[in-house]
Tab-separated table of C-alpha atoms in Angstrom:
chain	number	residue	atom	x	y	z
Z	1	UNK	CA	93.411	103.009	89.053
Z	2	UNK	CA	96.859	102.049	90.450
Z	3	UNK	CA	98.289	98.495	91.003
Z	4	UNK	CA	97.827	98.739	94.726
Z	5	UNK	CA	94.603	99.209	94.298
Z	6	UNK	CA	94.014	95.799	92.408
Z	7	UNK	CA	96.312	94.136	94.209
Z	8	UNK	CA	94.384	95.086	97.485
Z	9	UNK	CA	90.939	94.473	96.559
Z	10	UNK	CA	92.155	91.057	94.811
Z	11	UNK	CA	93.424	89.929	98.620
Z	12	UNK	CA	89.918	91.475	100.183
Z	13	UNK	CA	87.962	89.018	97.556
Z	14	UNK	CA	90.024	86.408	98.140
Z	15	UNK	CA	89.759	86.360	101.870
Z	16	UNK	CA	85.682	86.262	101.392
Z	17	UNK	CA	86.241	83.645	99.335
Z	18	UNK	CA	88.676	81.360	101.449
Z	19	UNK	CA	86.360	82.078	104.769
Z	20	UNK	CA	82.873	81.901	102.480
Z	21	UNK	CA	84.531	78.502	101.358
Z	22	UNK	CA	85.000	77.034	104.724
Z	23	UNK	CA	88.998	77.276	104.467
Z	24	UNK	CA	89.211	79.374	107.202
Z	25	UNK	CA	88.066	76.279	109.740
Z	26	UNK	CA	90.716	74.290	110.130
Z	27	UNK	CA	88.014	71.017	111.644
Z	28	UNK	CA	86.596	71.486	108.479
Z	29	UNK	CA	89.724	70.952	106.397
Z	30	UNK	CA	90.876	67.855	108.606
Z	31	UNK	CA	87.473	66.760	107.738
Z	32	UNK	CA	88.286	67.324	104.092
Z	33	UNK	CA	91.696	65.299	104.401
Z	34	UNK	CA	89.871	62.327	106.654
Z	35	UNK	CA	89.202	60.300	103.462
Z	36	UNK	CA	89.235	56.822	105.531
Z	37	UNK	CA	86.800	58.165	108.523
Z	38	UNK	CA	84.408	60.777	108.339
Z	39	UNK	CA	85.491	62.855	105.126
Z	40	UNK	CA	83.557	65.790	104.381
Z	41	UNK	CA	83.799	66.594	100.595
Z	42	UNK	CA	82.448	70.537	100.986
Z	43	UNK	CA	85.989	71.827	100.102
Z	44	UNK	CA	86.341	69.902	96.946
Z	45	UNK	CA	83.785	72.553	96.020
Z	46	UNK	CA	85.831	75.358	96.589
Z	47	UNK	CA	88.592	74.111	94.153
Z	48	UNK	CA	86.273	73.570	92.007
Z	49	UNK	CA	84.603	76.757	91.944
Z	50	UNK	CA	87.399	78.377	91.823
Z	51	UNK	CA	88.763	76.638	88.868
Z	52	UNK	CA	85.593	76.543	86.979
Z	53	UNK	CA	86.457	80.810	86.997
Z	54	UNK	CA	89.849	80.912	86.666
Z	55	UNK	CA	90.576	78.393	83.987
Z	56	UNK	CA	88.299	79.949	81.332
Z	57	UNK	CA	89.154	83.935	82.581
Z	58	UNK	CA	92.755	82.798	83.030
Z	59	UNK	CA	92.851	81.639	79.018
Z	60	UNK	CA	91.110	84.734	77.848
Z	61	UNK	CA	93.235	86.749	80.311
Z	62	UNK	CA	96.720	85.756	78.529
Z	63	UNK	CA	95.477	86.064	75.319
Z	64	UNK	CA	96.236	90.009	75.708
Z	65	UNK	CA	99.285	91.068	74.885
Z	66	UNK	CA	100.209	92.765	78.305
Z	67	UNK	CA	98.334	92.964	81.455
Z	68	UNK	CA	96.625	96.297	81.970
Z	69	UNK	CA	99.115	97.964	84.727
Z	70	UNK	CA	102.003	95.515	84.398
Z	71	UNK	CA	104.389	95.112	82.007
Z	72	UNK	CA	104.148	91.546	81.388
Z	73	UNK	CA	102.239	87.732	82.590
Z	74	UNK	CA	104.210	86.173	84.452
Z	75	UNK	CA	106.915	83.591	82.809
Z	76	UNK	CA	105.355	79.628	84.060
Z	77	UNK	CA	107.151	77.964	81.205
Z	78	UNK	CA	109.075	75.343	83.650
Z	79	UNK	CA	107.457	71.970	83.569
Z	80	UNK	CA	110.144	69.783	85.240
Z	81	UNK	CA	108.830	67.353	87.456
Z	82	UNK	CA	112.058	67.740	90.468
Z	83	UNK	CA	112.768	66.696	94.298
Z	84	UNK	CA	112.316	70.382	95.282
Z	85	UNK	CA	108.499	70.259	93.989
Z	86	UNK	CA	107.465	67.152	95.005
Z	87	UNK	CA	109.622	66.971	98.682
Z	88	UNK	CA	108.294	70.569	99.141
Z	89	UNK	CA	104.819	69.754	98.260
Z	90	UNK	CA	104.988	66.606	100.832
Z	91	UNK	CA	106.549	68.738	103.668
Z	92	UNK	CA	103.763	71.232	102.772
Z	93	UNK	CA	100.656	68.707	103.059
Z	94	UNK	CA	102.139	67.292	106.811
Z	95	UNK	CA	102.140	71.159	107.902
Z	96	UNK	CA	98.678	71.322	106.335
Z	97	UNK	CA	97.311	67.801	107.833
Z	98	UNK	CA	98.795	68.419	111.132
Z	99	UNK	CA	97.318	72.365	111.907
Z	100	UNK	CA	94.434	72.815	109.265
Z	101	UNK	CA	96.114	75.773	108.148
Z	102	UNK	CA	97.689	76.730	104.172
Z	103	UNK	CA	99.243	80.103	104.080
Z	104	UNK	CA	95.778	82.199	103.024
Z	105	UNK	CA	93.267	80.764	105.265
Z	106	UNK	CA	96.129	81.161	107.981
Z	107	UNK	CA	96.580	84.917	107.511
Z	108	UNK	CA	92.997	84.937	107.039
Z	109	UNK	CA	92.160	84.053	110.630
Z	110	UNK	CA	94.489	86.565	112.316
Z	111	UNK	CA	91.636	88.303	112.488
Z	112	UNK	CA	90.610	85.853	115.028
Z	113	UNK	CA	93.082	86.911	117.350
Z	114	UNK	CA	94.095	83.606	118.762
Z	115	UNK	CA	97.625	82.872	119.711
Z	116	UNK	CA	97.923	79.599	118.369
Z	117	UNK	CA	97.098	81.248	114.603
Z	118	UNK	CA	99.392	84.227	115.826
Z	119	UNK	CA	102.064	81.172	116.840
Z	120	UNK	CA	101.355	79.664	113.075
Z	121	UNK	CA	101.913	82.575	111.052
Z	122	UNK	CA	105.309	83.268	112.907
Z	123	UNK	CA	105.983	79.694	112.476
Z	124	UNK	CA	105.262	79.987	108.518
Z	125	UNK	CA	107.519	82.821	108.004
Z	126	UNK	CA	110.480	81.583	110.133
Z	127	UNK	CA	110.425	78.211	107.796
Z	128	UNK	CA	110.193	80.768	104.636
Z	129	UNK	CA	112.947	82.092	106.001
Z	130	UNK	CA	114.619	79.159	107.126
Z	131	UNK	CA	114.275	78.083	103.166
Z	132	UNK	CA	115.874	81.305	102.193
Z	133	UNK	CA	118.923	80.543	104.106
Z	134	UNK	CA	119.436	77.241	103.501
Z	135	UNK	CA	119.318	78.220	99.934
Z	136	UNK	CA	121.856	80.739	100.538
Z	137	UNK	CA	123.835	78.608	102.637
Z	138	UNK	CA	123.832	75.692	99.476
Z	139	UNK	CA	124.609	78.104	96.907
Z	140	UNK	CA	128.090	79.527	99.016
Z	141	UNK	CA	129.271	76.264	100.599
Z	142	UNK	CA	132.380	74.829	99.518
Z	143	UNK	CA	132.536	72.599	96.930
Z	144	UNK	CA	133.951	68.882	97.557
Z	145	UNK	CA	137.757	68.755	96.873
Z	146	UNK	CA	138.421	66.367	94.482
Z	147	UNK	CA	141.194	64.330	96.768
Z	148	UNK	CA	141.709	64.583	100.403
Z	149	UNK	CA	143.288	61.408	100.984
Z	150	UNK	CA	146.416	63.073	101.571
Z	151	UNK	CA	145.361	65.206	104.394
G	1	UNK	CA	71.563	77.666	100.618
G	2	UNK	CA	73.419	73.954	100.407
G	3	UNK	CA	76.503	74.034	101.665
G	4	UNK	CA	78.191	72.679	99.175
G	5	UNK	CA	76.580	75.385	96.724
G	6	UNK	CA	77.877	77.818	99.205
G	7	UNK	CA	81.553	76.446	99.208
G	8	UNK	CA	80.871	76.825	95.027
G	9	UNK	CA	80.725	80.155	95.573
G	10	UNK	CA	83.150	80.866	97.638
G	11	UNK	CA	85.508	79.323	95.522
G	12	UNK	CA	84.071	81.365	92.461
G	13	UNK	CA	85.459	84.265	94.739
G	14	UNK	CA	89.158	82.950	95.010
G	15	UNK	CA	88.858	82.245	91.079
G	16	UNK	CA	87.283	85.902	90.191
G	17	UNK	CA	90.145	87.379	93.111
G	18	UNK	CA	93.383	85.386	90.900
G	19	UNK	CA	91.516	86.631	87.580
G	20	UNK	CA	91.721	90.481	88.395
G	21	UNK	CA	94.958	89.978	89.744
G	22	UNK	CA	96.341	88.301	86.719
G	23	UNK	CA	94.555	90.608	84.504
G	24	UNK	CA	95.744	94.578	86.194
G	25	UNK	CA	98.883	93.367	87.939
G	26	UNK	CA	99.976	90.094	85.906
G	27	UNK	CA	100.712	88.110	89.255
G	28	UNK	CA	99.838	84.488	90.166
G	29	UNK	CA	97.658	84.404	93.235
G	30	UNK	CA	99.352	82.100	95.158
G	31	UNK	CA	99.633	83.062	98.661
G	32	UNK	CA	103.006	81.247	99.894
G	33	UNK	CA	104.612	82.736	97.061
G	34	UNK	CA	103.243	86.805	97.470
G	35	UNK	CA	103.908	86.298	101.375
G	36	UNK	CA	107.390	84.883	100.995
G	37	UNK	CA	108.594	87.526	98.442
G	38	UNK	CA	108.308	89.617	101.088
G	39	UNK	CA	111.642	88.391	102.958
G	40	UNK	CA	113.731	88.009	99.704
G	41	UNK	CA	115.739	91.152	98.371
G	42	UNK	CA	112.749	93.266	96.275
G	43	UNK	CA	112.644	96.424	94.858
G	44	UNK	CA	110.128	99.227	96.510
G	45	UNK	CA	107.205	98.675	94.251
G	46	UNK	CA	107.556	94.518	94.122
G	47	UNK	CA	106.998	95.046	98.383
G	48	UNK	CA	104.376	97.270	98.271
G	49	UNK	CA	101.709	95.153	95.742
G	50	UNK	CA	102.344	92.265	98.228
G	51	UNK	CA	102.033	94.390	101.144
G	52	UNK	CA	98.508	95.785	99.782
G	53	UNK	CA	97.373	92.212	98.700
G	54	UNK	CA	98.208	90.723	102.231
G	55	UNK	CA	96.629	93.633	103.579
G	56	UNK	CA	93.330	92.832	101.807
G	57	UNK	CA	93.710	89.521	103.303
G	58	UNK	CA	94.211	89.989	106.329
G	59	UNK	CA	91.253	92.481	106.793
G	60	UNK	CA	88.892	90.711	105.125
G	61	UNK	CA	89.590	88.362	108.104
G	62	UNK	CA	88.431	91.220	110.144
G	63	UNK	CA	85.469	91.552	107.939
G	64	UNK	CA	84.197	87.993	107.849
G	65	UNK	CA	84.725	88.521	111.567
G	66	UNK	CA	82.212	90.977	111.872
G	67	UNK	CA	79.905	89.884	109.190
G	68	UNK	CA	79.781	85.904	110.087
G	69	UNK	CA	82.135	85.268	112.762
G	70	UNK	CA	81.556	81.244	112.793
G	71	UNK	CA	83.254	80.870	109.693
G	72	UNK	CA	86.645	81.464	111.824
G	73	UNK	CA	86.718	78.304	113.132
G	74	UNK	CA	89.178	77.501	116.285
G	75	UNK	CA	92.571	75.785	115.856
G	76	UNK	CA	92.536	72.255	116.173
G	77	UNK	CA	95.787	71.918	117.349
G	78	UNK	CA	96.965	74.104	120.499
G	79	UNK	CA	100.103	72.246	121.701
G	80	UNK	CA	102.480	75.150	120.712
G	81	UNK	CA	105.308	72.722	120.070
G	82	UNK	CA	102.798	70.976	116.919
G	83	UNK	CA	101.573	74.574	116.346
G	84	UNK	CA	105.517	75.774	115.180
G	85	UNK	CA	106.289	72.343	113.413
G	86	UNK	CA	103.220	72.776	111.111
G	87	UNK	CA	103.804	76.379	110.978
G	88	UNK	CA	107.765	75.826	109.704
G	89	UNK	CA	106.497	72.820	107.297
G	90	UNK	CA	104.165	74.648	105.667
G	91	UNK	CA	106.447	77.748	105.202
G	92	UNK	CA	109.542	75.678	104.346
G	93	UNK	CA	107.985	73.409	102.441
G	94	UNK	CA	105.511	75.730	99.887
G	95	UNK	CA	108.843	77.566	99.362
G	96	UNK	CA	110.572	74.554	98.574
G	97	UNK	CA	107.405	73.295	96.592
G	98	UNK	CA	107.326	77.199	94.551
G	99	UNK	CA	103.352	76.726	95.604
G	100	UNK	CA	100.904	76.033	98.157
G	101	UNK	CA	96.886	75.344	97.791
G	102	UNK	CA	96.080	78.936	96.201
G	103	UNK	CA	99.288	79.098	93.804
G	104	UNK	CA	99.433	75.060	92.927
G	105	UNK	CA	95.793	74.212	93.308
G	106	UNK	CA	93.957	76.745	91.716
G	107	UNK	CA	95.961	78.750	89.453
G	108	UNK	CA	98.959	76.467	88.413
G	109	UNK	CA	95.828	73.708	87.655
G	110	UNK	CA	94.007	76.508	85.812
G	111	UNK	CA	96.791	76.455	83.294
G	112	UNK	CA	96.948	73.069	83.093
G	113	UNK	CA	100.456	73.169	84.635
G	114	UNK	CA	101.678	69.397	84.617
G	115	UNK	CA	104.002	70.610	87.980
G	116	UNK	CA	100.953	71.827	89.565
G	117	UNK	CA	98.798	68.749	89.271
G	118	UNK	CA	102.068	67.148	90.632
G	119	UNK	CA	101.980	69.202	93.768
G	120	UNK	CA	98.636	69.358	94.560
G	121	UNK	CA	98.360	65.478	94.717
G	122	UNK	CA	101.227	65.335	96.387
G	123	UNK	CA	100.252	67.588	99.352
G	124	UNK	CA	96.752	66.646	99.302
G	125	UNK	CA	98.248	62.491	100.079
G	126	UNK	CA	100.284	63.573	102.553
G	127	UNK	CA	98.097	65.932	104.179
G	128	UNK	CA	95.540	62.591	104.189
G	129	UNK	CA	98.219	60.745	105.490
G	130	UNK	CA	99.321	62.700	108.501
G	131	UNK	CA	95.141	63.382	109.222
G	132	UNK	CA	95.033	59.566	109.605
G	133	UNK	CA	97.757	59.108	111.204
G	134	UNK	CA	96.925	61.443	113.847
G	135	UNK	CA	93.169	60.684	114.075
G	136	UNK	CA	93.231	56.460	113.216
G	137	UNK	CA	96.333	55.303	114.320
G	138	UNK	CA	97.603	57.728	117.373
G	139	UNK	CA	93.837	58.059	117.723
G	140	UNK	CA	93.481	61.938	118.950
G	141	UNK	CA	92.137	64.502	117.344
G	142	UNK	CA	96.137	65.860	117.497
């Protein structure tokens, strides 16, 4: 069995589970983030089902040596608490509160055919993109002179 | 079936769908982070696993829309100038944040990952926020 294979039917099962889980409604996850009026709790369910698997088959699954058609798990050794994590994370959750829509659920319902989730997923990838460059653009720019009083 | 039994199960899915992943291809589920690798410089094979994954995706959208179309809920916002700000927050920001839900909430929390926890409360307070602001102070349903 290849890789693409895996990786394939890992995004099929995953896309039953977002839409199975209600993450595919976007009402529904408003609801979920409406703690002061009407919250719905149904999604907390879905994280928790989900970790209730993955935590246990994660543990077991890193105990191998290697993974069976890749060379090795994936490095997750950083643990700094930064800007870039939390300010991403807080630009995330105003994207999220505003439309409804995180990146799987969003991809997701393309098969919905609407243009506004059409309009959304464009809209993801230009601001991925938009990251990428302004990464790019911090890593090249000048540095500050040390004295330009003279000039 | 309950529907908060059903939402169990569902998640189950995304949990069982990051554990085979892990296990044949040693990759971390998260979504913002397989769909954004595909605009940074990769090699051939690095493309085509996240190709194939977001492939799955995407048509198990079609799927579910066969199977149990209501699950596909409508967009609650149409406005297309709030639909591209969400859109460029969420992709800015999860690439800023290295995570969104799938990558922060469910697998970096699996591992007990201190910066995941982090994350995940952070988005899911100002996700909260903006929902009240929208619906309790500027009083639409945005």
């Amino acid at each position: 069995m290849s890789a693409l294979w895996t990786a394939g039917v890992a995004g099929l099962l995953f896309a039953f589970g977002l839409g199975l889980g209600g993450m595919t409604d976007p009402a529904r996850v408003q609801g979920f983030l409406d703690v002061t009026g009407s919250w719905n709790p149904t999604l907390a369910f879905v994280m928790g089902g989900a970790l209730a698997v993955h935590a246990p088959l994660s543990w077991l699954i890193r105990r191998r040596k290697t993974p069976v058609l890749a060379p090795a798990f994936p490095n997750v050794s950083h643990t700094q608490l930064d800007r870039r994590l939390l300010g991403g994370a807080a630009l995330f959750g105003v994207g999220w509160g505003l439309s409804g829509y995180c990146p799987g659920p969003v991809l997701v319902s393309l098969a919905g055919g609407t243009g506004t989730v059409l309009l959304f997923v464009a809209s993801m990838f230009a601001g991925m993109w938009l990251f990428g460059w302004w990464e790019r653009s911090r890593a090249t720019a000048p540095q500050p002179q040390g004295d330009l009083s003279s000039s | 079936m309950h529907p908060f039994l059903v939402a169990l199960v569902g998640g189950a899915l995304i949990g069982l769908s990051a554990s085979l992943l892990l296990l044949f291809n040693g990759r971390i589920a998260g979504i913002s982070g397989i769909a954004g690798g595909l605009l940074s410089q990769r090699t051939r094979a690095e493309l085509a696993w996240r190709i194939t994954f977001l492939l799955g995706l995407v048509g198990g959208g079609f799927v579910l829309r066969l199977l149990w179309p209501q699950v596909l809920g409508a967009p609650v916002v149409t406005g297309p100038a709030w639909v591209a700000a969400a859109g460029l927050l969420v992709g800015f920001g999860t690439r800023l944040g290295n995570g969104c839900t799938s990558g922060h909430g469910v697998c970096g929390i699996s591992r007990g990952a201190r910066r995941s926890i982090a994350a995940t409360l952070t988005f899911m307070a100002t996700g909260a926020a903006t929902v009240f602001l929208v619906r309790h102070v500027l009083g639409g349903e945005s």
